[in-house]
Amino acid sequence: MSLRALIPVAGAGTRLRPLTYAVPKSLLTVADKPIVGHILDGLQSAGIEEVVLIVGYKGDQLVEYVRNAYPTLKLHWVVQTEAQGLGHAVWCARDYLDGRPAVIVLGDTLVELEWERFLGLPQNAVGVKQVEDPRRFGVITLQDGVVTGFVEKPENPPSDLALVGLYLILDTLRLREALEELLRRNLRTRGEYQLTDALELMRQSGSQFYPLRVQTWYDCGKVETLLETNRHLLHRRANNPELPHCAVIPPIYVAPTARVEYAVVGPYAAIADGAVVRHCIIRDSIVNAGAYLEAVLVEHSVIGARSTLRGSFQRVSLCDDSRIQ
Ligand code: UTP
């Protein structure tokens, strides 16, 4: 039976404010498309045809984007009215935990993965990566290649293997039971219902989980990491177009409907649909759709959709040996 994908995207993305005052985190552009678009491309490449979005904060925008950009996907959505943690988010989609296998991918998780291999595994599996400071993550312990414990944001991590936000669940009915138990017994960690805690309940009642080590895991949680992810993705997804009266320093991505002229662009500039960039120097930055930039020098920046950033040229008469800095 073919897999269903569940994508929780209900969070408010507070660490990305003010950008997320206007759009949900998963709709922020990285390289050539929004974060959720990169996730859906990976899933579609492995044959996923049905997706359940778990929406909350600005959920209408997400549903609209996915419906328009991925018209062939069979799309469902459920609403998590209050972000009470990832376990609660997945519980909100419990009607889709009906025995059919599912893959859960967090809406801000970008990984480089052989999707087909991961989704074809004959057992429950979780994506993991070694990290330097596991205390911010869900962490697993392992023995003989099988997960022997799940713990969320431990103060004293029992290993350095962090959950990256990618879960293949074959026993979806058991996951549903575990989530219902979490809510019934009000089991929270750090005030939230955690998916990690539900997986631990499943494990304790006999489900086995296997780790899949992910080599590349991109974070999109903060502006700095969003830009870092943009830099990585541009190495593969740049289009480096010829632009009128511009100097292009690859890698860059400029959407076909963006207008860029009289500018120095790159390295690492991503300019989305309908944006206008004139007389600028722009590097290591993301310009979202419809933004207007004129006569500015921009780096390490993210410009929200339809924003205007306009500088000016100076008119000066400067006597010899002057210094203005
Ligand atoms: P995060 O905790 O990283 O996202 O959750 P956030 O809460 O939106 O961001 P900050 O911490 O406020 O900056 C990881 C993923 O899980 C989803 C989020 O939308 C994100 O895709 N999530 C998290 C939910 O859908 N519901 C929740 O209750 C919590």
Coordinates of C-alpha atoms and ligand atoms in Angstrom, one line a residue:
M1 CA 0.0 0.0 0.0
S2 CA 1.4 3.4 -0.9
L3 CA 2.7 5.7 1.7
R4 CA 1.0 8.8 2.9
A5 CA 3.0 11.8 4.0
L6 CA 2.1 13.9 7.1
I7 CA 3.8 17.3 7.3
P8 CA 3.3 19.4 10.4
V9 CA 3.5 23.1 9.6
A10 CA 1.4 24.6 12.3
G11 CA 4.0 26.4 14.4
A12 CA 4.3 30.2 14.5
G13 CA 8.1 30.2 13.6
T14 CA 8.8 32.8 16.4
R15 CA 12.6 32.6 15.9
L16 CA 12.1 33.9 12.3
R17 CA 10.1 37.0 13.3
P18 CA 9.5 39.5 11.8
L19 CA 9.5 37.4 8.5
T20 CA 7.0 35.0 9.9
Y21 CA 4.6 37.8 10.9
A22 CA 3.5 37.7 7.2
V23 CA 4.1 34.1 6.1
P24 CA 4.4 30.8 7.9
K25 CA 8.0 29.5 8.2
S26 CA 7.6 26.7 5.6
L27 CA 6.7 29.2 2.9
L28 CA 9.9 31.2 3.2
T29 CA 12.0 30.9 0.1
V30 CA 15.3 29.1 0.1
A31 CA 17.2 28.9 -3.2
D32 CA 14.5 28.5 -5.8
K33 CA 11.4 27.7 -3.8
P34 CA 9.7 27.7 -0.4
I35 CA 11.0 25.3 2.2
V36 CA 7.9 23.1 1.9
G37 CA 8.4 22.9 -1.9
H38 CA 11.8 21.3 -1.4
I39 CA 10.2 18.8 1.0
L40 CA 7.4 18.0 -1.5
D41 CA 9.8 17.6 -4.3
G42 CA 11.7 15.0 -2.3
L43 CA 8.6 13.1 -1.4
Q44 CA 7.2 13.2 -5.0
S45 CA 10.5 12.0 -6.4
A46 CA 9.9 8.8 -4.3
G47 CA 6.4 8.3 -5.5
I48 CA 4.4 9.9 -2.7
E49 CA 1.0 10.9 -4.1
E50 CA -1.0 11.8 -0.9
V51 CA -0.1 14.5 1.6
V52 CA -1.7 15.6 4.9
L53 CA -0.7 19.1 6.0
I54 CA -1.1 19.8 9.7
V55 CA -1.7 23.5 9.6
G56 CA -2.4 26.2 12.2
Y57 CA -0.6 29.5 12.0
K58 CA -1.4 31.1 8.6
G59 CA -2.4 27.7 7.4
D60 CA -4.5 29.1 4.5
Q61 CA -1.4 30.3 2.8
L62 CA 0.2 26.9 3.0
V63 CA -2.8 25.1 1.6
E64 CA -3.1 27.5 -1.2
Y65 CA 0.6 27.2 -2.1
V66 CA 0.6 23.4 -2.1
R67 CA -2.7 23.2 -4.0
N68 CA -1.4 25.5 -6.8
A69 CA 2.2 24.4 -7.0
Y70 CA 1.5 20.6 -6.7
P71 CA -1.8 20.1 -8.4
T72 CA -1.3 16.4 -8.9
L73 CA -0.9 15.6 -5.2
K74 CA -3.9 14.3 -3.3
L75 CA -4.0 16.9 -0.6
H76 CA -5.7 16.9 2.8
W77 CA -5.3 19.2 5.7
V78 CA -6.2 19.2 9.4
V79 CA -6.0 22.2 11.7
Q80 CA -4.1 22.3 14.9
T81 CA -5.7 25.2 16.6
E82 CA -3.1 25.7 19.3
A83 CA 0.6 24.6 18.8
Q84 CA 0.9 22.3 21.8
G85 CA 3.9 20.3 20.4
L86 CA 4.7 18.0 17.6
G87 CA 3.0 15.0 19.3
H88 CA -0.2 17.0 19.5
A89 CA 0.2 18.1 15.9
V90 CA 0.4 14.6 14.7
W91 CA -2.5 13.6 17.0
C92 CA -4.6 16.2 15.2
A93 CA -4.1 14.1 12.0
R94 CA -5.0 10.8 13.8
D95 CA -7.8 10.0 11.3
Y96 CA -4.9 9.5 8.8
L97 CA -3.1 7.1 11.2
D98 CA -5.4 4.3 10.1
G99 CA -3.0 1.4 9.5
R100 CA -1.7 2.6 6.2
P101 CA 2.1 3.4 6.5
A102 CA 3.1 7.0 6.8
V103 CA 6.1 9.2 6.6
I104 CA 6.2 12.2 8.8
V105 CA 8.5 15.1 7.8
L106 CA 8.7 18.3 9.8
G107 CA 7.8 21.3 7.8
D108 CA 11.2 22.9 8.3
T109 CA 13.4 19.9 7.8
L110 CA 15.5 19.7 4.7
V111 CA 17.6 16.6 4.3
E112 CA 19.6 15.2 1.5
L113 CA 18.4 11.6 1.3
E114 CA 17.8 8.7 -1.0
W115 CA 14.1 9.2 -0.5
E116 CA 13.1 6.0 -2.4
R117 CA 15.4 3.9 -0.2
F118 CA 14.2 5.5 3.0
L119 CA 10.5 5.2 2.1
G120 CA 11.0 1.6 0.9
L121 CA 12.5 0.4 4.2
P122 CA 10.5 -2.6 5.5
Q123 CA 10.4 -1.4 9.1
N124 CA 9.8 1.7 11.2
A125 CA 12.7 4.1 10.8
V126 CA 13.8 7.5 12.1
G127 CA 16.3 9.9 10.4
V128 CA 19.2 10.7 12.7
K129 CA 22.4 12.6 12.6
Q130 CA 25.3 13.0 15.0
V131 CA 25.3 16.5 16.4
E132 CA 27.7 18.4 18.7
D133 CA 25.1 19.5 21.2
P134 CA 22.1 17.0 21.3
R135 CA 20.4 18.8 24.2
R136 CA 18.2 20.9 21.8
F137 CA 16.9 17.8 20.0
G138 CA 15.1 14.5 20.4
V139 CA 17.9 11.9 21.0
I140 CA 18.0 8.2 20.5
T141 CA 20.1 5.4 22.0
L142 CA 21.0 2.4 19.9
Q143 CA 22.1 -1.2 20.4
D144 CA 22.8 -3.6 17.6
G145 CA 21.3 -1.3 15.1
V146 CA 18.0 -1.0 16.8
V147 CA 16.7 2.0 18.8
T148 CA 16.7 1.3 22.5
G149 CA 15.4 4.7 23.7
F150 CA 13.9 8.0 22.6
V151 CA 14.3 11.0 24.8
E152 CA 13.3 14.6 24.1
K153 CA 15.7 17.4 24.7
P154 CA 17.6 15.6 27.5
E155 CA 19.8 17.6 29.9
N156 CA 22.3 14.8 30.0
P157 CA 22.1 13.3 26.5
P158 CA 22.7 9.6 26.5
S159 CA 24.1 9.8 22.9
D160 CA 24.9 12.3 20.2
L161 CA 22.4 11.0 17.7
A162 CA 19.7 13.6 17.2
L163 CA 16.3 13.0 15.5
V164 CA 16.3 15.2 12.4
G165 CA 12.5 15.3 11.9
L166 CA 11.9 12.4 9.6
Y167 CA 9.9 9.4 10.6
L168 CA 8.8 6.3 8.7
I169 CA 5.9 4.7 10.6
L170 CA 4.6 1.4 9.5
D171 CA 2.6 0.7 12.7
T172 CA 0.4 3.9 12.3
L173 CA -2.4 2.4 14.5
R174 CA 0.1 2.0 17.3
L175 CA 1.3 5.5 16.9
R176 CA -2.2 6.7 17.1
E177 CA -2.7 4.7 20.3
A178 CA 0.6 6.1 21.8
L179 CA -0.5 9.7 21.0
E180 CA -3.9 9.1 22.5
E181 CA -2.2 7.8 25.6
L182 CA 0.1 10.9 25.8
L183 CA -3.0 13.2 25.7
R184 CA -5.1 11.0 28.1
R185 CA -2.3 10.9 30.7
N186 CA -1.3 14.5 30.0
L187 CA 2.3 13.4 29.4
R188 CA 4.2 16.5 28.4
T189 CA 7.9 17.3 28.2
R190 CA 8.8 21.0 28.6
G191 CA 5.1 21.8 28.5
E192 CA 4.4 20.2 25.1
Y193 CA 3.2 16.9 23.8
Q194 CA 6.2 15.4 22.1
L195 CA 6.3 13.0 19.2
T196 CA 9.5 11.6 20.7
D197 CA 7.6 10.6 23.8
A198 CA 5.0 8.9 21.7
L199 CA 7.7 6.9 19.9
E200 CA 9.1 5.9 23.2
L201 CA 5.7 4.6 24.3
M202 CA 5.5 2.6 21.1
R203 CA 8.9 1.2 21.6
Q204 CA 8.1 0.2 25.2
S205 CA 5.0 -1.6 24.0
G206 CA 7.0 -3.6 21.4
S207 CA 7.5 -1.6 18.2
Q208 CA 11.0 -1.7 16.8
F209 CA 12.6 1.3 15.2
Y210 CA 15.7 1.5 13.0
P211 CA 17.9 4.6 12.5
L212 CA 18.7 6.0 9.1
R213 CA 21.7 8.1 9.3
V214 CA 21.3 11.3 7.3
Q215 CA 24.5 12.9 6.0
T216 CA 23.1 16.4 5.3
W217 CA 20.5 18.1 7.4
Y218 CA 19.7 21.7 6.8
D219 CA 18.1 23.8 9.5
C220 CA 15.7 26.6 8.6
G221 CA 14.8 27.8 12.1
K222 CA 16.7 31.1 12.3
V223 CA 17.8 33.7 9.7
E224 CA 21.4 32.6 10.0
T225 CA 20.6 29.0 9.4
L226 CA 18.1 29.9 6.6
L227 CA 20.9 31.7 4.8
E228 CA 23.3 28.9 5.4
T229 CA 20.8 26.5 3.9
N230 CA 20.3 28.8 1.0
R231 CA 24.1 28.8 0.3
H232 CA 24.2 25.0 0.4
L233 CA 21.1 24.6 -1.9
L234 CA 22.3 27.1 -4.4
H235 CA 25.3 24.9 -5.1
R236 CA 22.9 22.5 -6.7
R237 CA 19.9 24.6 -7.7
A238 CA 21.5 27.8 -9.1
N239 CA 20.5 28.9 -12.6
N240 CA 23.1 31.7 -12.9
P241 CA 21.2 33.5 -15.7
E242 CA 22.6 36.2 -17.9
L243 CA 21.1 39.5 -16.6
P244 CA 21.1 42.8 -18.5
H245 CA 23.9 45.1 -17.5
C246 CA 24.7 42.9 -14.5
A247 CA 27.8 41.2 -13.1
V248 CA 26.8 37.7 -11.9
I249 CA 28.9 35.9 -9.3
P250 CA 27.7 32.3 -9.1
P251 CA 25.9 30.6 -7.6
I252 CA 22.7 32.6 -7.8
Y253 CA 19.1 31.8 -8.5
V254 CA 16.9 34.4 -10.2
A255 CA 13.3 33.4 -10.9
P256 CA 12.3 33.8 -14.6
T257 CA 9.7 36.5 -13.7
A258 CA 12.1 38.6 -11.6
R259 CA 13.7 41.7 -13.1
V260 CA 17.3 42.3 -12.3
E261 CA 19.3 45.0 -14.0
Y262 CA 22.4 47.2 -13.4
A263 CA 23.4 45.1 -10.4
V264 CA 26.1 43.0 -9.0
V265 CA 24.4 39.8 -8.0
G266 CA 26.0 37.0 -5.9
P267 CA 27.5 34.9 -4.7
Y268 CA 24.6 33.2 -3.0
A269 CA 21.7 35.5 -4.0
A270 CA 18.2 34.0 -4.4
I271 CA 15.7 36.2 -6.1
A272 CA 12.1 35.0 -6.2
D273 CA 9.3 35.5 -8.7
G274 CA 8.3 39.1 -9.6
A275 CA 11.0 40.7 -7.5
V276 CA 12.7 43.8 -9.0
V277 CA 16.4 44.5 -8.2
R278 CA 18.0 47.6 -9.8
H279 CA 21.3 49.3 -9.3
C280 CA 22.1 47.1 -6.3
I281 CA 24.9 44.9 -5.0
I282 CA 23.3 41.9 -3.5
R283 CA 25.0 38.8 -2.0
D284 CA 24.3 36.1 0.5
S285 CA 20.7 37.1 0.6
I286 CA 17.2 35.9 -0.1
V287 CA 14.7 38.3 -1.9
N288 CA 11.2 36.9 -1.6
A289 CA 8.5 37.3 -4.3
G290 CA 7.5 40.7 -5.5
A291 CA 10.1 42.6 -3.4
Y292 CA 11.5 45.9 -4.8
L293 CA 15.1 46.8 -4.2
E294 CA 16.8 49.9 -5.7
A295 CA 20.2 51.5 -5.1
V296 CA 21.1 49.4 -2.1
L297 CA 24.0 47.2 -0.9
V298 CA 22.6 44.1 0.7
E299 CA 24.2 41.1 2.3
H300 CA 23.3 38.4 4.9
S301 CA 19.7 39.5 4.5
V302 CA 16.2 38.2 3.9
I303 CA 13.8 40.5 2.3
G304 CA 10.1 39.7 2.8
A305 CA 7.7 39.4 -0.1
R306 CA 6.4 42.7 -1.6
S307 CA 8.8 44.7 0.6
T308 CA 10.5 47.9 -0.7
L309 CA 14.1 48.8 0.1
R310 CA 15.2 51.9 -1.7
G311 CA 18.5 53.7 -1.3
S312 CA 19.7 56.7 -3.1
F313 CA 22.7 58.0 -5.1
Q314 CA 24.6 60.8 -3.6
R315 CA 25.3 64.1 -5.2
V316 CA 28.5 65.6 -3.8
S317 CA 31.1 68.2 -4.5
L318 CA 34.1 67.0 -2.6
C319 CA 37.3 68.9 -2.4
D320 CA 40.7 67.2 -2.9
D321 CA 42.0 65.0 0.0
S322 CA 38.5 64.8 1.7
R323 CA 37.5 61.7 3.6
I324 CA 34.0 60.6 4.1
Q325 CA 33.5 57.1 5.6
Ligands
UTP1 P1 9.6 24.1 15.5 O1 9.4 24.2 17.0 O2 10.9 24.2 15.0 O3 8.7 25.3 14.8 O4 8.8 22.9 15.0 P2 8.0 26.6 15.3 O5 7.4 26.3 16.6 O6 7.2 27.0 14.2 O7 9.3 27.6 15.4 P3 9.8 28.5 16.6 O8 10.5 27.6 17.6 O9 8.6 29.2 17.2 O10 10.7 29.4 16.0 C1 9.2 22.0 14.0 C2 8.1 21.8 13.0 O11 7.0 21.2 13.7 C3 5.8 22.0 13.4 C4 6.3 23.4 13.0 O12 5.4 24.1 12.2 C5 7.6 23.0 12.3 O13 7.3 22.7 10.9 N1 5.0 22.1 14.7 C6 5.6 22.3 15.9 C7 3.6 22.0 14.6 O14 3.1 21.8 13.5 N2 2.9 22.0 15.8 C8 3.5 22.2 17.0 O15 2.7 22.3 18.0 C9 4.9 22.3 17.0

